[in-house]
Coordinates of C-alpha atoms and ligand atoms in Angstrom, one line a residue:
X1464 CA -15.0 44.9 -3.0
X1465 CA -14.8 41.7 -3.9
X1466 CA -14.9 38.8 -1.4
X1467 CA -13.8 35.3 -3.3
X1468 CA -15.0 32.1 -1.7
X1469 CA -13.1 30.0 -4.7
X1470 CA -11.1 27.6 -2.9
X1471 CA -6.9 28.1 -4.0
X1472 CA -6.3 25.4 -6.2
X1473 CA -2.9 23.8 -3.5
X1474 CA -5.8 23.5 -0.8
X1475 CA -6.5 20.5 0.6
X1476 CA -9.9 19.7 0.6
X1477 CA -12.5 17.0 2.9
X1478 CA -11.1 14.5 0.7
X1479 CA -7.9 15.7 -1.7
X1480 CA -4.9 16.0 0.6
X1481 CA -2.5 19.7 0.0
X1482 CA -1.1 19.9 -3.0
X1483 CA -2.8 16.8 -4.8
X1484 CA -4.7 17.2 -7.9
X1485 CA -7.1 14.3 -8.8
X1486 CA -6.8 12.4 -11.8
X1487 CA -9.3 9.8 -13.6
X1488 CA -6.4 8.1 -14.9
X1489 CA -4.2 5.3 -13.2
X1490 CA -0.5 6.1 -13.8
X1491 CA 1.8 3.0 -13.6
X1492 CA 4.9 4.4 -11.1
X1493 CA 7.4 2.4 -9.7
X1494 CA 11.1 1.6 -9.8
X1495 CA 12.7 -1.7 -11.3
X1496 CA 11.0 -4.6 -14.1
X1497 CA 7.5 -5.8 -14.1
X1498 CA 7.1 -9.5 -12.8
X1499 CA 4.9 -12.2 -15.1
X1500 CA 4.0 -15.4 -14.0
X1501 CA 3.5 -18.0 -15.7
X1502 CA 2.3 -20.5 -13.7
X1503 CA 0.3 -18.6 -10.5
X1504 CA 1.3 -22.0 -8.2
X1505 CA 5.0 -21.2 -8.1
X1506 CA 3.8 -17.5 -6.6
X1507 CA 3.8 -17.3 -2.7
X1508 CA 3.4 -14.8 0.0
X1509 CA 5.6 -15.4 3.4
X1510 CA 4.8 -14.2 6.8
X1511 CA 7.7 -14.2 9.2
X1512 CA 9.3 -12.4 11.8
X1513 CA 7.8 -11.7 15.2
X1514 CA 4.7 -13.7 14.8
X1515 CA 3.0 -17.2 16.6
X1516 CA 3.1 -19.2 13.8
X1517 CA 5.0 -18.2 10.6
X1518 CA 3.0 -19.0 7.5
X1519 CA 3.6 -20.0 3.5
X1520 CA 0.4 -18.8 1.3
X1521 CA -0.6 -19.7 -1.8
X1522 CA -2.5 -17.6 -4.3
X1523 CA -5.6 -20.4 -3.5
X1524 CA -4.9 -20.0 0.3
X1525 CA -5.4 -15.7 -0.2
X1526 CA -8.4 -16.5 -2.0
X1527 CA -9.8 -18.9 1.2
X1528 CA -9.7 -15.7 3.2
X1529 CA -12.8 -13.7 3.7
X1530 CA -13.1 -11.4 1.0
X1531 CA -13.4 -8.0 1.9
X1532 CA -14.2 -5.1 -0.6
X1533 CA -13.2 -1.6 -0.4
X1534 CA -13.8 2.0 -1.9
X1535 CA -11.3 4.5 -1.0
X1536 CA -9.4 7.3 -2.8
X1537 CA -5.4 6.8 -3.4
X1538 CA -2.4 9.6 -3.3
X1539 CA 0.6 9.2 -4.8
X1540 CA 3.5 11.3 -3.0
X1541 CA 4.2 12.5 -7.0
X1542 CA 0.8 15.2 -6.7
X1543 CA -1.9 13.2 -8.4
X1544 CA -4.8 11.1 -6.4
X1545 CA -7.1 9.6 -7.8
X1546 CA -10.7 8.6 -6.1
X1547 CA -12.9 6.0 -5.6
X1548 CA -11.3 3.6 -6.3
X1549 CA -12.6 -0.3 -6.0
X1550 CA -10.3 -3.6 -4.4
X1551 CA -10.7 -6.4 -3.8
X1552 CA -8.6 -8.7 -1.4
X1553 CA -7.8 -9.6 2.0
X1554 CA -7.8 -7.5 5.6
X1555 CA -4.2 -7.2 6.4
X1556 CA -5.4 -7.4 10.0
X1557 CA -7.6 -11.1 8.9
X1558 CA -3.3 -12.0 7.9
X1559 CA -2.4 -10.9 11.9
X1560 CA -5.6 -13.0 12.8
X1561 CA -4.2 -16.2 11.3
X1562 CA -0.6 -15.9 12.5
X1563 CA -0.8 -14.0 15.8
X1564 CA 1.4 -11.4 16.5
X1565 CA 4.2 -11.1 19.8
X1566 CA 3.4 -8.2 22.1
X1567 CA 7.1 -7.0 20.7
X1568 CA 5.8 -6.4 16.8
X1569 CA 5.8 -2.5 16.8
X1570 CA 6.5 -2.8 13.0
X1571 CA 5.9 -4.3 9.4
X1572 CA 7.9 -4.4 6.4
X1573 CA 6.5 -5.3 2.7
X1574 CA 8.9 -7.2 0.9
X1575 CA 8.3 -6.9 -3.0
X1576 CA 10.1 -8.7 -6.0
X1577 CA 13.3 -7.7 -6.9
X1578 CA 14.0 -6.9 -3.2
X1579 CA 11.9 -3.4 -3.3
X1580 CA 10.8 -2.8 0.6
X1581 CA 9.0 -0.5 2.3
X1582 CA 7.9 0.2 6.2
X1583 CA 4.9 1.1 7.9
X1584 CA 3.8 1.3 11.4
X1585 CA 1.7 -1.8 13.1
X1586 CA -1.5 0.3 13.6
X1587 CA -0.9 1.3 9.9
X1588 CA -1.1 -2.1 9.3
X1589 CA -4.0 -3.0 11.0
X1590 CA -6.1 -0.4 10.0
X1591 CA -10.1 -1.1 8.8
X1592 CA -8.9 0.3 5.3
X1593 CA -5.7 -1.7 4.6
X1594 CA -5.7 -4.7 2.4
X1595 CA -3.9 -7.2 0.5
X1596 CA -5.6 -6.6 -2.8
X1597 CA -5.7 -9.4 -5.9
X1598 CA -8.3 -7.6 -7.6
X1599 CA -9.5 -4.0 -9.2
X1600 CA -12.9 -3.2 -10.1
X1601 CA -13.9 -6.9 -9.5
X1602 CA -10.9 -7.8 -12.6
X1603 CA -7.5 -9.6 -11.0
X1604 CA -4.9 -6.5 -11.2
X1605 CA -3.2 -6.1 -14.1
X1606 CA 1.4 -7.0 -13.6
X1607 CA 1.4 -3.5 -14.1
X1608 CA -0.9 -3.0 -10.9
X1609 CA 0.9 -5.6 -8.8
X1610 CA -0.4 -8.7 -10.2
X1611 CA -1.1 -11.2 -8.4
X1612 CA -1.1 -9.1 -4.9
X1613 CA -0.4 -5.9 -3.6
X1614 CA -1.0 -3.8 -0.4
X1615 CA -3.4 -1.1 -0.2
X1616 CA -3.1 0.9 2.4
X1617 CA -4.7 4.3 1.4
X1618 CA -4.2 6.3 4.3
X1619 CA -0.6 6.9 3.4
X1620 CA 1.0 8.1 0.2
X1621 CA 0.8 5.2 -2.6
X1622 CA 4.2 4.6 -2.2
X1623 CA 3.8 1.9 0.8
X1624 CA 1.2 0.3 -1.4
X1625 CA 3.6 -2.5 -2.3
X1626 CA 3.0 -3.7 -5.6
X1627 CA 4.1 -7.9 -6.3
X1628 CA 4.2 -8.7 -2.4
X1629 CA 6.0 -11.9 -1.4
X1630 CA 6.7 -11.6 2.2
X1631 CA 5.5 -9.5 5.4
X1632 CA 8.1 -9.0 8.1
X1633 CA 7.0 -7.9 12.1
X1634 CA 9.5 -6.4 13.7
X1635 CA 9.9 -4.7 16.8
X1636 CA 12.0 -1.6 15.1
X1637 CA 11.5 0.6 12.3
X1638 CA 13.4 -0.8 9.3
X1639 CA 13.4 2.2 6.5
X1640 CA 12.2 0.5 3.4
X1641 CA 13.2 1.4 -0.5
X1642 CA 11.9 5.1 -1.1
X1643 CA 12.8 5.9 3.1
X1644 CA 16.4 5.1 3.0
X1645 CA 16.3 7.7 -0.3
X1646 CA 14.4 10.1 2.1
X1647 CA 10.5 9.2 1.8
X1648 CA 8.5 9.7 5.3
X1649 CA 8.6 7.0 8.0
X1650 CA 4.9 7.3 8.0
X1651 CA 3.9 9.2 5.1
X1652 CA 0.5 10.7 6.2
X1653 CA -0.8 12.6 2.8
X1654 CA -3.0 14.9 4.8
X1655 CA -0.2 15.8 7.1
X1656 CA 1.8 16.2 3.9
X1657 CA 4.6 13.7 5.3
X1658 CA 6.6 13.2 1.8
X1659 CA 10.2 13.7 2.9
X1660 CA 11.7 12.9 6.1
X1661 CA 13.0 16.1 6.8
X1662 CA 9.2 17.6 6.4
Ligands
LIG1094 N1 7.1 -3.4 -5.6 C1 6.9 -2.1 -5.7 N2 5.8 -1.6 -5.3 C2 5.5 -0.2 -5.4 C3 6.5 0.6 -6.0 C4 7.7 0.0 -6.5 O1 8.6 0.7 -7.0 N3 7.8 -1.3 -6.3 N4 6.2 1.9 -6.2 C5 5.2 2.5 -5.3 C6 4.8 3.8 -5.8 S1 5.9 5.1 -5.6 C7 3.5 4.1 -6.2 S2 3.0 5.7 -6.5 C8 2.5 3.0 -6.4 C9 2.0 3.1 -7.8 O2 1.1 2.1 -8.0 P1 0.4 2.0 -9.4 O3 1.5 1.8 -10.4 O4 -0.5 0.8 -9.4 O5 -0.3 3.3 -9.7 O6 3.1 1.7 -6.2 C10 4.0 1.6 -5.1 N5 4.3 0.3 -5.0
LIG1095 MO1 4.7 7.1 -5.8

């Protein structure tokens, strides 16, 4: 008899969540048109909602930041992952630092260009893994790749990685963002294989 100890190939392993398959390329996914800018000093980021002291960053404010740097492994809700993968950016939780949140701020929402939202949970937020990335493999990220900023938040499905990030929201409800009014996970936990929210 013969006793197989091949893995099936829809297992999730240590480190590829179920039914992922990894990938060394980086597919460009998202809905609606690229943004270029011209001139990086018209570009801000806007922090509002239920916080001590609302703030208006420039690019050269992110930058002021401490820099963190970060190796982690991605997973798109579409089946490919792809690992290792090297940022370079801000801690969202060096952002909550700066502007204080209210005890009430259960929530956060990622505004994008062209009004392209999505939500995550606070302690999503604030994990030791989630940044505001301007950078990939040490080079700024391409407009493809969210030029000039971007969340990272590779815990969840690459989806509430907002690429082209102009404002963060705290809120005290759960707002469903772009992809979660259309029926993408509240939380989107890869591992947990949270892709619809009917799952
Ligand atoms: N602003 C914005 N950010 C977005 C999206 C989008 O449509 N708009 N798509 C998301 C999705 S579905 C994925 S899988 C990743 C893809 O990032 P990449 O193109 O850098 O691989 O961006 C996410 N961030
Ligand atoms: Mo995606």
């Amino acid at each position: 008899m013969f006793f197989g100890n091949k893995r099936k190939k829809h297992e999730a392993s240590d480190r590829v969540p179920p039914n992922q398959n990894v990938t060394t390329t980086f597919p460009v996914l998202h809905t609606g048109n690229v943004p270029y800018y011209e001139d990086i000093a018209k570009w801000n980021l806007q922090i509002y909602g239920l916080v001590d002291a609302p703030k208006l960053y420039s690019y050269e404010d992110m930058m002021k930041f401490p820099q963190t740097n970060l190796l982690n492994d991605i997973h798109c809700v579409t089946g490919w992952s792809k690992l290792d993968v090297n940022w370079q950016g801000v801690l969202a939780s060096d952002i909550v630092k700066d502007v204080g949140i209210k005890p009430n701020a259960k929530y956060v929402i990622l505004h994008a260009e062209e009004g392209w939202t999505t939500n995550l949970a606070i302690e999503d937020f604030l994990k030791e893994t989630s940044l505001l990335a301007h950078s990939y493999h040490g080079e700024p990220l391409t407009p493809e790749h969210g030029f000039p900023l971007r969340g990272v938040f590779p815990h969840l499905y690459f989806w509430k990685s907002a690429k082209w990030i102009r404002g963060i929201q705290f809120t005290e409800h759960n707002h469903p963002g772009f992809w979660e009014q259309n029926g993408y996970h509240m939380k989107g936990d890869p591992f947990k294989e949270q892709r619809f929210s009917f799952d």
